[in-house]
PDB file of C-alpha atoms and ligand atoms in Angstrom:
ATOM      1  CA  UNK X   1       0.000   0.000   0.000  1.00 49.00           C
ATOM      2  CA  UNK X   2       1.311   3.404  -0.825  1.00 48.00           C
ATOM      3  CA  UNK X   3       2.053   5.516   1.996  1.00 48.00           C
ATOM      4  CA  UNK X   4      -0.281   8.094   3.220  1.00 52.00           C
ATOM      5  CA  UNK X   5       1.731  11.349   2.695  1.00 56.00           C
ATOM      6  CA  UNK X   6       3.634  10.570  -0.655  1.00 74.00           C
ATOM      7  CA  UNK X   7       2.087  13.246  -3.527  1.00 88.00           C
ATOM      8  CA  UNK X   8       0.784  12.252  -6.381  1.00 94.00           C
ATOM      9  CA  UNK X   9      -1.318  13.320  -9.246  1.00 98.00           C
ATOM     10  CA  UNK X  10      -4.768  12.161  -9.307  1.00 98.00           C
ATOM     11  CA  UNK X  11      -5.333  11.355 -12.456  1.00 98.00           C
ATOM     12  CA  UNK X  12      -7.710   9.276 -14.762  1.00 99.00           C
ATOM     13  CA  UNK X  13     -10.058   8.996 -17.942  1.00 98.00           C
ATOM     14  CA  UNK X  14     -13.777   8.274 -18.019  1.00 98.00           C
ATOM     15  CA  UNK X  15     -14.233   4.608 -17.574  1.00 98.00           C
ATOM     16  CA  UNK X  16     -17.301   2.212 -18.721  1.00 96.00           C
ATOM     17  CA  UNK X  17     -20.143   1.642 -16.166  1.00 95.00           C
ATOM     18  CA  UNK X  18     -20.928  -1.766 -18.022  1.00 93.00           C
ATOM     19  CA  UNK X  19     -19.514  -3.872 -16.127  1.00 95.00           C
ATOM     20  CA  UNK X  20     -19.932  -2.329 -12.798  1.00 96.00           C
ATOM     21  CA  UNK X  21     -17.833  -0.907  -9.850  1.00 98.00           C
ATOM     22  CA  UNK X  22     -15.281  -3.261  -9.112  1.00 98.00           C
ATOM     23  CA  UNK X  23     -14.456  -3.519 -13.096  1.00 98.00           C
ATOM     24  CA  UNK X  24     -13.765  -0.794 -13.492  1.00 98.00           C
ATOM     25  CA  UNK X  25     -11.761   0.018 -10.655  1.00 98.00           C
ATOM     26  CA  UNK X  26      -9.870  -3.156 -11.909  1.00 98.00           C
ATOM     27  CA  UNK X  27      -9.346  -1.139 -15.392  1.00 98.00           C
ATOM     28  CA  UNK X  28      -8.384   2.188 -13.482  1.00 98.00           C
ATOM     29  CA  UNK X  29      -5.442   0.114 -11.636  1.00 98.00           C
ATOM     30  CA  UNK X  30      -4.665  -1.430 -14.889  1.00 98.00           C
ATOM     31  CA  UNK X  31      -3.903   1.703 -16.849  1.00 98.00           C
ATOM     32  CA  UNK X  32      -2.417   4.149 -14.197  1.00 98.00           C
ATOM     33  CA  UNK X  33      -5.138   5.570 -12.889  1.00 98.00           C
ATOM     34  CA  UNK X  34      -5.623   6.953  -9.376  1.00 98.00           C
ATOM     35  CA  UNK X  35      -9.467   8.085  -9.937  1.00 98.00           C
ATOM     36  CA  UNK X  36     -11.955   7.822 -12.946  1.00 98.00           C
ATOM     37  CA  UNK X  37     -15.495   9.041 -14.241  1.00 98.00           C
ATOM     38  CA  UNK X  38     -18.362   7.482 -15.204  1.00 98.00           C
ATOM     39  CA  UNK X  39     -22.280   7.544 -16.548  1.00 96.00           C
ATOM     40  CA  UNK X  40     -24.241   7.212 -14.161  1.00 93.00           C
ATOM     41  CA  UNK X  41     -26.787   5.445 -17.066  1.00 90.00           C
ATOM     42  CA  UNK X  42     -26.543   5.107 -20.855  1.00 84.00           C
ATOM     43  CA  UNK X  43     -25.353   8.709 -22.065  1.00 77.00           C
ATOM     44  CA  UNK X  44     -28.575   9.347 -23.420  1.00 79.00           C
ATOM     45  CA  UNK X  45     -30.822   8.452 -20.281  1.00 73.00           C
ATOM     46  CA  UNK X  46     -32.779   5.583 -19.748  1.00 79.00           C
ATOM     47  CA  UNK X  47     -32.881   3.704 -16.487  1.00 86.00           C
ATOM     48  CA  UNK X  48     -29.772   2.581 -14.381  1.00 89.00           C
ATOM     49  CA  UNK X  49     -28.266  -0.369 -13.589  1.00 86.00           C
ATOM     50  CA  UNK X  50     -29.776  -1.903 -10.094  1.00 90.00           C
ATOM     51  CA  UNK X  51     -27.368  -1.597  -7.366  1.00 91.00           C
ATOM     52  CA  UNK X  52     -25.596  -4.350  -6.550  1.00 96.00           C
ATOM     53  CA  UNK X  53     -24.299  -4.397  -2.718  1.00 96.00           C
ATOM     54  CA  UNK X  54     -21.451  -6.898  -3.398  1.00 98.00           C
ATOM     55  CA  UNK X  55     -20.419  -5.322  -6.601  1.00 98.00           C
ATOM     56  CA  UNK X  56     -19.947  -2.136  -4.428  1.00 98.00           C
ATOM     57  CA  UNK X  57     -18.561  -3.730  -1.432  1.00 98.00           C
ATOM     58  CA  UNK X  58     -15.791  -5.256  -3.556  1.00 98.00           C
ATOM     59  CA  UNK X  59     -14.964  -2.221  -5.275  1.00 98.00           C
ATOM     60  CA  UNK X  60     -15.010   0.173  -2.191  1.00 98.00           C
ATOM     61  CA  UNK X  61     -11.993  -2.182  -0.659  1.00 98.00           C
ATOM     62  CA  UNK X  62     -10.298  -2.447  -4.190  1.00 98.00           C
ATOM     63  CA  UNK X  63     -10.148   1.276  -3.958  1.00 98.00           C
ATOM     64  CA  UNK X  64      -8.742   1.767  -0.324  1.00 98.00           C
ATOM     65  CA  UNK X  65      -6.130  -0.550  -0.857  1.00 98.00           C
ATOM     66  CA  UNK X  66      -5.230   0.561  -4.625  1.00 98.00           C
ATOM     67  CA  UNK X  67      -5.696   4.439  -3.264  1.00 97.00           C
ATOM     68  CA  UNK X  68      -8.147   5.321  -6.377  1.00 98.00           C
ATOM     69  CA  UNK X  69     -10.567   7.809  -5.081  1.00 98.00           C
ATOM     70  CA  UNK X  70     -12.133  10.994  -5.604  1.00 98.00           C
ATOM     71  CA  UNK X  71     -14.310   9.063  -8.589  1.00 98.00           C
ATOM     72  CA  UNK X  72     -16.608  11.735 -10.806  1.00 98.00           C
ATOM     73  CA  UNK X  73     -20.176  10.238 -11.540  1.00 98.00           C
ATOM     74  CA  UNK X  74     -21.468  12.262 -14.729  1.00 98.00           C
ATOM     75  CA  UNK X  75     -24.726  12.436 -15.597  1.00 97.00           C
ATOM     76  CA  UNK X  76     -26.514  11.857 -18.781  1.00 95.00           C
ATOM     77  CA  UNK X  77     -25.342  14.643 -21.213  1.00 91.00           C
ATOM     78  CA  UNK X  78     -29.111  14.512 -22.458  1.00 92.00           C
ATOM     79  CA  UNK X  79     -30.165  15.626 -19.088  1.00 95.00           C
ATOM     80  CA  UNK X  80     -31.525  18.655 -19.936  1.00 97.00           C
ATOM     81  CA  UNK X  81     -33.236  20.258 -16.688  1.00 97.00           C
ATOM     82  CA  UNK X  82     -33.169  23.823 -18.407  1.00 98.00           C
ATOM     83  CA  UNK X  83     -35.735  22.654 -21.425  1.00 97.00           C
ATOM     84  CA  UNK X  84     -38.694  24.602 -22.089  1.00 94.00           C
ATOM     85  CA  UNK X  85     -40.752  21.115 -22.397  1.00 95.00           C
ATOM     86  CA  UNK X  86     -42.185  20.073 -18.949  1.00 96.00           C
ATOM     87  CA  UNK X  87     -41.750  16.707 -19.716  1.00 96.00           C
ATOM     88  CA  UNK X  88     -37.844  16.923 -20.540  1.00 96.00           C
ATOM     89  CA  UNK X  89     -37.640  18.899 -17.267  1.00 97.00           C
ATOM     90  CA  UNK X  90     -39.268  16.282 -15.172  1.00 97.00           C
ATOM     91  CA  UNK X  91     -37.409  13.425 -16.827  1.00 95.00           C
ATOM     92  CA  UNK X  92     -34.084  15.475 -15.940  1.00 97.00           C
ATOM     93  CA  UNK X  93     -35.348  15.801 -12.103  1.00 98.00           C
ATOM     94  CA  UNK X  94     -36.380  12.674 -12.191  1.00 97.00           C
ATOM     95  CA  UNK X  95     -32.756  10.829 -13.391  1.00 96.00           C
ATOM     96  CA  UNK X  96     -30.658  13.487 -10.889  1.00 98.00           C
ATOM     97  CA  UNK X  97     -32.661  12.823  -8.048  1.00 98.00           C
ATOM     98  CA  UNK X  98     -32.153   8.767  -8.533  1.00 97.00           C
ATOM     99  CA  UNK X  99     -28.477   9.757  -9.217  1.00 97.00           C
ATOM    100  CA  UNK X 100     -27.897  11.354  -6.323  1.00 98.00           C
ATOM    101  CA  UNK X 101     -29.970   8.405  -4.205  1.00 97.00           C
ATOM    102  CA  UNK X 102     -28.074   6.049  -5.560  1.00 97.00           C
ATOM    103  CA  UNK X 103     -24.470   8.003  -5.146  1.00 98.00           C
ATOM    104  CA  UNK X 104     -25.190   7.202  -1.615  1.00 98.00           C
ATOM    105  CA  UNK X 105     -23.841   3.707  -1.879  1.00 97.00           C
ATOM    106  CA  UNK X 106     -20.667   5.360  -2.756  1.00 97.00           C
ATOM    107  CA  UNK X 107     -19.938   8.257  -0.403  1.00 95.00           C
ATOM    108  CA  UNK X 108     -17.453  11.085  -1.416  1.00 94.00           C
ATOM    109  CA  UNK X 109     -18.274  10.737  -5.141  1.00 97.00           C
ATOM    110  CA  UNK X 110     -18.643  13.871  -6.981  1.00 98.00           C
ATOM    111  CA  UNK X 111     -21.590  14.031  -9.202  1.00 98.00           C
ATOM    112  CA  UNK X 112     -21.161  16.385 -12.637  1.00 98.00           C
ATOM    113  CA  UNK X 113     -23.661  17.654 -15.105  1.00 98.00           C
ATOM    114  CA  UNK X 114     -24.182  20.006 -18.019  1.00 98.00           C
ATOM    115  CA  UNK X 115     -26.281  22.918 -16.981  1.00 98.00           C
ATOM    116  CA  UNK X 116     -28.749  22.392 -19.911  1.00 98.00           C
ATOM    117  CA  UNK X 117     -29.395  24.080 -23.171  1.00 98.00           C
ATOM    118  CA  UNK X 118     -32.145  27.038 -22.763  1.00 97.00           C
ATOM    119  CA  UNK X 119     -33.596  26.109 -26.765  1.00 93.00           C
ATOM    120  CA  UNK X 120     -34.941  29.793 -26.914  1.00 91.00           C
ATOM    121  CA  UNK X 121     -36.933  30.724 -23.811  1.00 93.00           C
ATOM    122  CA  UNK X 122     -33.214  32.570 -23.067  1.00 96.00           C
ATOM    123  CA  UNK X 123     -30.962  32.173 -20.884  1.00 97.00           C
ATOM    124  CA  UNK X 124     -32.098  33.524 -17.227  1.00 97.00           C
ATOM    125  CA  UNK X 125     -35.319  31.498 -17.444  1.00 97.00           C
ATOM    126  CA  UNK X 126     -33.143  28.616 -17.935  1.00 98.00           C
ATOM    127  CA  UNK X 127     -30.949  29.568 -15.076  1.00 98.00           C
ATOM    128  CA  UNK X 128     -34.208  29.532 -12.753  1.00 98.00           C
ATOM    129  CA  UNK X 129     -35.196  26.618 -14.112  1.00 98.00           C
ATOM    130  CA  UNK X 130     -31.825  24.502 -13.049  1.00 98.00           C
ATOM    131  CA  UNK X 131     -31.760  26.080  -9.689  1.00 98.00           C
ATOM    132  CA  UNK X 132     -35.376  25.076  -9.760  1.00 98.00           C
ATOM    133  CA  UNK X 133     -34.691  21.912 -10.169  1.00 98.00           C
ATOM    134  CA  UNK X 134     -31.489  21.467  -8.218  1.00 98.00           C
ATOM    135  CA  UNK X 135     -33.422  22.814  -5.241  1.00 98.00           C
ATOM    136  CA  UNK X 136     -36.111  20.058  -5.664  1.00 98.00           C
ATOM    137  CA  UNK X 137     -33.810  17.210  -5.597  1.00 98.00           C
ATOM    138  CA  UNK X 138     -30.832  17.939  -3.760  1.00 98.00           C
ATOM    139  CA  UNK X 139     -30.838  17.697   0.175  1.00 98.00           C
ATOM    140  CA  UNK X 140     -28.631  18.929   3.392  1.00 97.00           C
ATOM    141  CA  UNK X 141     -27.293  15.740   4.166  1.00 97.00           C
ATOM    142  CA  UNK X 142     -26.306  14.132   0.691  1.00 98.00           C
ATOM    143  CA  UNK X 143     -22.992  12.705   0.565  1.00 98.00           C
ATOM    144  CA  UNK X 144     -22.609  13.646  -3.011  1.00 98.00           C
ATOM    145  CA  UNK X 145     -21.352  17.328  -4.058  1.00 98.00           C
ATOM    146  CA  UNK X 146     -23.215  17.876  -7.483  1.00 98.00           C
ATOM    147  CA  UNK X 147     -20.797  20.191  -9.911  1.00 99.00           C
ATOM    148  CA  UNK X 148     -21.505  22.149 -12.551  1.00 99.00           C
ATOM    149  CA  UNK X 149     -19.182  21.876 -15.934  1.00 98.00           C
ATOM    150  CA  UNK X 150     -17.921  25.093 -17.763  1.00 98.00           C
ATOM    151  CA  UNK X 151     -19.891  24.238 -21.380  1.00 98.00           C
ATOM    152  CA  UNK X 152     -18.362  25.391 -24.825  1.00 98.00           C
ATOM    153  CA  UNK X 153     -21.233  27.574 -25.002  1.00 95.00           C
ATOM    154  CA  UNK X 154     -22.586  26.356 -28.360  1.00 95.00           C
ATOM    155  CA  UNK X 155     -26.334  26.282 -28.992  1.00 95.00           C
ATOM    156  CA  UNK X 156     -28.240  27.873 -26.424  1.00 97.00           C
ATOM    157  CA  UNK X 157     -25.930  26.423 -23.853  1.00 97.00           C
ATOM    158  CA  UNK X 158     -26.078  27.624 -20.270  1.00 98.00           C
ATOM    159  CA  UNK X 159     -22.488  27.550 -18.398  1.00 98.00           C
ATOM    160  CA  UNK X 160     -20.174  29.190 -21.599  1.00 98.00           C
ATOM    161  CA  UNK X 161     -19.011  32.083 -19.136  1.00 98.00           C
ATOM    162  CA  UNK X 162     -18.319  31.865 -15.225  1.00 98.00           C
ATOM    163  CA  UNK X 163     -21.125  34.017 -14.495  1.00 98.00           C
ATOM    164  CA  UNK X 164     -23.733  32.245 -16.120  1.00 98.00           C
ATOM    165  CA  UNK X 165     -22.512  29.495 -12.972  1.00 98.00           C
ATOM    166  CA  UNK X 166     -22.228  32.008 -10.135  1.00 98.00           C
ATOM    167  CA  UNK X 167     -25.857  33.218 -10.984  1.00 98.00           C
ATOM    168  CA  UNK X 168     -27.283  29.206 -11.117  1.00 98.00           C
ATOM    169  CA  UNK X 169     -25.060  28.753  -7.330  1.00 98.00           C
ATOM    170  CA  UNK X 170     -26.095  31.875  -6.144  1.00 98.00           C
ATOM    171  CA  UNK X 171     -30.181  30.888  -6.453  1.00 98.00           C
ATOM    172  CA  UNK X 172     -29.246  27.222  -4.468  1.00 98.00           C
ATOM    173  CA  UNK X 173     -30.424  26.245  -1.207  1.00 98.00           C
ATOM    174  CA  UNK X 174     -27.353  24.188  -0.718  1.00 98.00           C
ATOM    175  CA  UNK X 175     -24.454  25.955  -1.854  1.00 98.00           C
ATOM    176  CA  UNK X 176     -21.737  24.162   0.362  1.00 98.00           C
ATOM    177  CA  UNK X 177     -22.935  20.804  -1.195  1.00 98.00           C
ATOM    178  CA  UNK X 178     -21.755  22.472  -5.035  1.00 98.00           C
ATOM    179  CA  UNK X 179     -18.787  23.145  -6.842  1.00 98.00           C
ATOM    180  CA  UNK X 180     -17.463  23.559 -10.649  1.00 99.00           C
ATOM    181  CA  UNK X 181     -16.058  21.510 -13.387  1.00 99.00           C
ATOM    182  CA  UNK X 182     -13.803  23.300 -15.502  1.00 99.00           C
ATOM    183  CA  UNK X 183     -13.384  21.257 -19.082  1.00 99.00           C
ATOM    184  CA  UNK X 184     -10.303  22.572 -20.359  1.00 99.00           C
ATOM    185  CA  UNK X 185     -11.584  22.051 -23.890  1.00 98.00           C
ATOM    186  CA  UNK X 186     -14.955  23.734 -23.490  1.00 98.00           C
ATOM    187  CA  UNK X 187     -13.436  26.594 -21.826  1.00 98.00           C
ATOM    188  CA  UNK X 188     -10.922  27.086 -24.508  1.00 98.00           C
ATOM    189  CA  UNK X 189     -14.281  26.591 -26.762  1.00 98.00           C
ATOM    190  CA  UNK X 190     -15.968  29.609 -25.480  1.00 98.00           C
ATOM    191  CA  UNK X 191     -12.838  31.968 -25.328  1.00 98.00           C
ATOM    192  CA  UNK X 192     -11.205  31.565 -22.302  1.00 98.00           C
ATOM    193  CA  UNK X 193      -7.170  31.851 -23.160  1.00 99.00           C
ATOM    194  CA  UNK X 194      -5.733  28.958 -21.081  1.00 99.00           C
ATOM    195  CA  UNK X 195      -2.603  28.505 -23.237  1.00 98.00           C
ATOM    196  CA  UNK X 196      -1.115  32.388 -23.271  1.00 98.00           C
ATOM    197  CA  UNK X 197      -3.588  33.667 -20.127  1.00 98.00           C
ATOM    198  CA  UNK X 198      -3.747  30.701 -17.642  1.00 98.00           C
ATOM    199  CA  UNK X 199      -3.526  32.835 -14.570  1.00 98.00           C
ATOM    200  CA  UNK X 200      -5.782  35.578 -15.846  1.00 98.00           C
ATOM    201  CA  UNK X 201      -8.835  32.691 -16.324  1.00 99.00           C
ATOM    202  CA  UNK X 202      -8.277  31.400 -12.884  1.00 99.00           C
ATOM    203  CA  UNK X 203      -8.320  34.904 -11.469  1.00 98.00           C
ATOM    204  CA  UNK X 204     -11.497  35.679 -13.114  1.00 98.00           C
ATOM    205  CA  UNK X 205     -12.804  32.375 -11.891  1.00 99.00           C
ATOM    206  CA  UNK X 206     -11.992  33.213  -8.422  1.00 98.00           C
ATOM    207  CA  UNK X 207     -13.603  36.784  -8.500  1.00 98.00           C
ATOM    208  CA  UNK X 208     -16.643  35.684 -10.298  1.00 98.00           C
ATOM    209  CA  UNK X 209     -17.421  32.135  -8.403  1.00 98.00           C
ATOM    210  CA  UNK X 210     -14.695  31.742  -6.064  1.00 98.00           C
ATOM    211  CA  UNK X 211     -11.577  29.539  -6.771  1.00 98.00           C
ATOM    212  CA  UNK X 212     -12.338  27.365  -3.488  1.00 98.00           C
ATOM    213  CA  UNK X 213     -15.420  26.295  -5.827  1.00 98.00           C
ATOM    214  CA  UNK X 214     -13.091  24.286  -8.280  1.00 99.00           C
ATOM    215  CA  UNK X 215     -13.355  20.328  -7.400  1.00 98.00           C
ATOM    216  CA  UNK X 216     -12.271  18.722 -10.741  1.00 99.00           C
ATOM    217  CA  UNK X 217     -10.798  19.112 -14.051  1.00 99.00           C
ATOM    218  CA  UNK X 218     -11.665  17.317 -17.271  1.00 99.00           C
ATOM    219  CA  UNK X 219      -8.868  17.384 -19.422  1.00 99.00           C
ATOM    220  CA  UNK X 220      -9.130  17.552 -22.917  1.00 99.00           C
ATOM    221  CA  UNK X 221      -7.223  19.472 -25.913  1.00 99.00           C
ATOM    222  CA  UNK X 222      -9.861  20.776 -28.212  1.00 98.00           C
ATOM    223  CA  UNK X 223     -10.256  20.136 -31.884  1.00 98.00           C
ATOM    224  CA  UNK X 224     -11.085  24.013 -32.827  1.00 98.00           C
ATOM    225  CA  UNK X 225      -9.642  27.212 -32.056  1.00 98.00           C
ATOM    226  CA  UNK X 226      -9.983  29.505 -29.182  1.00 98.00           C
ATOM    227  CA  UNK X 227     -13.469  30.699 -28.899  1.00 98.00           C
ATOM    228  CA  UNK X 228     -15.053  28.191 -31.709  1.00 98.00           C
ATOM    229  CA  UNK X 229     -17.806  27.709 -29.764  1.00 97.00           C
ATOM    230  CA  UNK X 230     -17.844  23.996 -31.181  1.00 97.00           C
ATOM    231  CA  UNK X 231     -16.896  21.681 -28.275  1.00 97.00           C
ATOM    232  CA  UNK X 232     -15.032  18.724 -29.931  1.00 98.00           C
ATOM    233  CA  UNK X 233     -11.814  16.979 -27.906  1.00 98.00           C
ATOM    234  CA  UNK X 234      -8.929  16.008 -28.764  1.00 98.00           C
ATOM    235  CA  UNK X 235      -6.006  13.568 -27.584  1.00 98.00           C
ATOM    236  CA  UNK X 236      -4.007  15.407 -25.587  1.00 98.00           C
ATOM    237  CA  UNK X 237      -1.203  17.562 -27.606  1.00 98.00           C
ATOM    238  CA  UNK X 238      -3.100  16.591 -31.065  1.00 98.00           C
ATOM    239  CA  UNK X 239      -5.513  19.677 -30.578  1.00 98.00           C
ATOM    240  CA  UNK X 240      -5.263  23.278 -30.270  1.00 98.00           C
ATOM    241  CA  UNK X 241      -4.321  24.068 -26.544  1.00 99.00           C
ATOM    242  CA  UNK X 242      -1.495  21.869 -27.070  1.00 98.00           C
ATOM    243  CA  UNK X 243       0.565  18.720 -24.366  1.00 98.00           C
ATOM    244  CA  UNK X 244       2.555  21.976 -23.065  1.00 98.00           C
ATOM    245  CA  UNK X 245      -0.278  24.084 -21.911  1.00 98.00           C
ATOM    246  CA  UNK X 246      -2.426  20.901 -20.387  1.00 98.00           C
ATOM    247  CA  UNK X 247       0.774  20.922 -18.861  1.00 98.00           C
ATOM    248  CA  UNK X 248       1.054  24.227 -16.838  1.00 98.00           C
ATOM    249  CA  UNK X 249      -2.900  23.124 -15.836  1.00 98.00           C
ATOM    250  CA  UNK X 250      -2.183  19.885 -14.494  1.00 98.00           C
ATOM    251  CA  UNK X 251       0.842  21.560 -12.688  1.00 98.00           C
ATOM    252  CA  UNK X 252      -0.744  25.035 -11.866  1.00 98.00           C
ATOM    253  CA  UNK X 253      -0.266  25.518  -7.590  1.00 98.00           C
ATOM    254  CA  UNK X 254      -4.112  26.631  -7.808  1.00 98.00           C
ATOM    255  CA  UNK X 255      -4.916  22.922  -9.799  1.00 98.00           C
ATOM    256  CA  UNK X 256      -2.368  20.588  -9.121  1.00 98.00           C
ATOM    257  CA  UNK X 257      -4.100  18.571  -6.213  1.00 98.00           C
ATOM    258  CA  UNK X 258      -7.015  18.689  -7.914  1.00 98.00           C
ATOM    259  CA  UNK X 259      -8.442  15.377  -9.581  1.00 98.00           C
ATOM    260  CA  UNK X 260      -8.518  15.109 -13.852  1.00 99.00           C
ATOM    261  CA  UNK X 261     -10.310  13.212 -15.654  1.00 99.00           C
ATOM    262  CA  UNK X 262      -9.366  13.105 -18.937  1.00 99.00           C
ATOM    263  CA  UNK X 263     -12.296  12.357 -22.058  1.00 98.00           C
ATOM    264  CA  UNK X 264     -10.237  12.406 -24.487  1.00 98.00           C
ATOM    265  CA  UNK X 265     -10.596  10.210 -28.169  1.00 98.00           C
ATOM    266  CA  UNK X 266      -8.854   7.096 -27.136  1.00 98.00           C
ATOM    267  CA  UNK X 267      -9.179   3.368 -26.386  1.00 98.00           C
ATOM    268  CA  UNK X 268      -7.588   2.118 -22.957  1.00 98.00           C
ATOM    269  CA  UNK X 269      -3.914   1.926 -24.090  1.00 98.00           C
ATOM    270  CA  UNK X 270      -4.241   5.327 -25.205  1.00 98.00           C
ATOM    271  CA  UNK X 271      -5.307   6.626 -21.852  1.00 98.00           C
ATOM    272  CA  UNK X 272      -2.991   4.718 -19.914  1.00 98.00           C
ATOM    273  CA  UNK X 273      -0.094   6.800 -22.531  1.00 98.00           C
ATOM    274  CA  UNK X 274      -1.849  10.243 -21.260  1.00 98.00           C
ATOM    275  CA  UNK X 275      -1.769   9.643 -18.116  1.00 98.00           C
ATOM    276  CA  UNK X 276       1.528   8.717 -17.927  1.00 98.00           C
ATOM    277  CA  UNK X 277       2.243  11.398 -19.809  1.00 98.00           C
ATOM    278  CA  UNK X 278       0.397  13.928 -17.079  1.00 98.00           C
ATOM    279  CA  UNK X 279       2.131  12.075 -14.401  1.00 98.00           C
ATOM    280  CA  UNK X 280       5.720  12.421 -15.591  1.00 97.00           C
ATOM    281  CA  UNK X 281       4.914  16.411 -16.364  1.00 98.00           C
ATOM    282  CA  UNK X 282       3.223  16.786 -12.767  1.00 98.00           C
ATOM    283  CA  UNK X 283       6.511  14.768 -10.828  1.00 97.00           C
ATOM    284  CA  UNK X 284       9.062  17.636 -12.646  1.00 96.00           C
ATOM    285  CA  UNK X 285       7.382  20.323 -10.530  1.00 95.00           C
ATOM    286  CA  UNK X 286       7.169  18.711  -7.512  1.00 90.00           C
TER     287      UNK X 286
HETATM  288 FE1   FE O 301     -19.395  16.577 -19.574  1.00 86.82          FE
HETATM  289 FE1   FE O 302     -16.299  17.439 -19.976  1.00 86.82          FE
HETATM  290 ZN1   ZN O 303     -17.270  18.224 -24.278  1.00 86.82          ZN
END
């Protein structure tokens, strides 16, 4: 077992749910990885799996002794709890609130989700409308911490600036039980400079929402240019932020013992090369 005080990077890539808990922690071990995320369901909804107490048992040892922790649940990216059909509204409250239930088998998870796409009815009725629902389903004792991700911003996407997040925070009734997501390629997306202007993002981030707010990182390199709006990732250093830049993030004093996730375009090998990639860049500074 590794000691308790030695450093490291927390590091990992989003992992497949379909064979449950302990398999993928198995795969996480396998590749290098000290955390991972995962759908909570099928990607585009649809019911979960039914919890299986020995599947989770296993898995919660396999991840004390293999220290992989801080794991990042994301939900459905059709969720859409910001949709100005009732009935897409009350299928999104209905899938976070059995999310969040069912995160209790697995305390200290993280749960993540994309604000929600507005489809015309603009952009501060959809902000209402995810606080709205947030403050149906969420409760004071939870174990989960729901975050937000920073979206590309393309469509009628809510979460393309910081304060589009500090106004959905500021309307919930459990603040200390939320935090952020910053994607690295969906900021970049929606014009936030994180290859020439890394420290002038995270001081925005901290005035506007508060840099105590930041749990997690997905780390991507993006596909377009700086402020495409498009939202497409890339392996890491095939893209347009670039290995150097994902770099200074994964090394930044304000980031560095924070947990990434990457969701990059790759099969397992290919993850198990980023992360070792990450890992080596993250040790230099140390
Ligand atoms: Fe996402
Ligand atoms: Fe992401
Ligand atoms: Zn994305």
């Amino acid at each position: 077992m590794k000691s308790e005080n030695k450093e490291m990077l927390r590091i990992g890539c989003h992992l497949s749910f379909a064979r449950g808990y302990l398999a993928m922690g198995k795969t996480a071990r396998q590749i290098g990885a000290t955390t991972f995320q995962f759908f909570t369901r099928n990607p585009r909804g649809g019911s979960a799996k039914a919890i299986d107490p020995e599947d989770i048992r296993a898995f919660l040892d396999f991840c004390e002794e293999n220290d992989i922790k801080q794991m990042l649940a994301h939900a459905p990216y059709t969720l859409n709890g910001c949709s100005g059909t009732p009935r897409v509204r009350e299928f999104a409250r209905e899938t976070m609130k059995d999310d969040l239930e069912r995160l209790e088998y697995t305390p200290g998870l993280c749960y993540n989700f994309h604000p929600g796409s507005h489809v015309g009815q603009g952009t501060d009725s959809g902000i209402e409308y995810i606080a709205d629902m947030l403050n149906t389903v969420m409760w004071q004792e939870q174990s989960a911490i729901v975050l937000l991700e920073t979206m590309a911003g393309k469509g009628s996407e809510i979460g393309g600036c910081f304060e589009e997040l500090r106004a959905i925070l500021d309307r919930v009734h459990f603040p200390e039980k939320m935090g952020v997501c910053m994607d690295t390629c969906h900021v970049w997306d929606s014009g936030y400079d994180i290859v020439n202007n890394l420290d002038n993002v995270l001081n925005r981030f901290d005035q506007i929402i508060g840099i105590e707010k930041l749990r997690a990182i997905h780390l991507n390199d993006s596909m377009n240019p700086l402020g495409a709006g498009k939202d497409r990732h890339a392996r890491i250093g095939e893209g347009h932020i670039g290995y150097e830049a994902l770099c200074r993030v994964v090394c930044h004093p304000l980031l560095r013992k924070l947990p990434f996730y990457l969701e990059t375009p790759n099969e397992l090998d290919g993850y198990a090369r980023e992360i070792h990639m990450m890992r080596e860049a993250w040790e230099k500074t140390r």
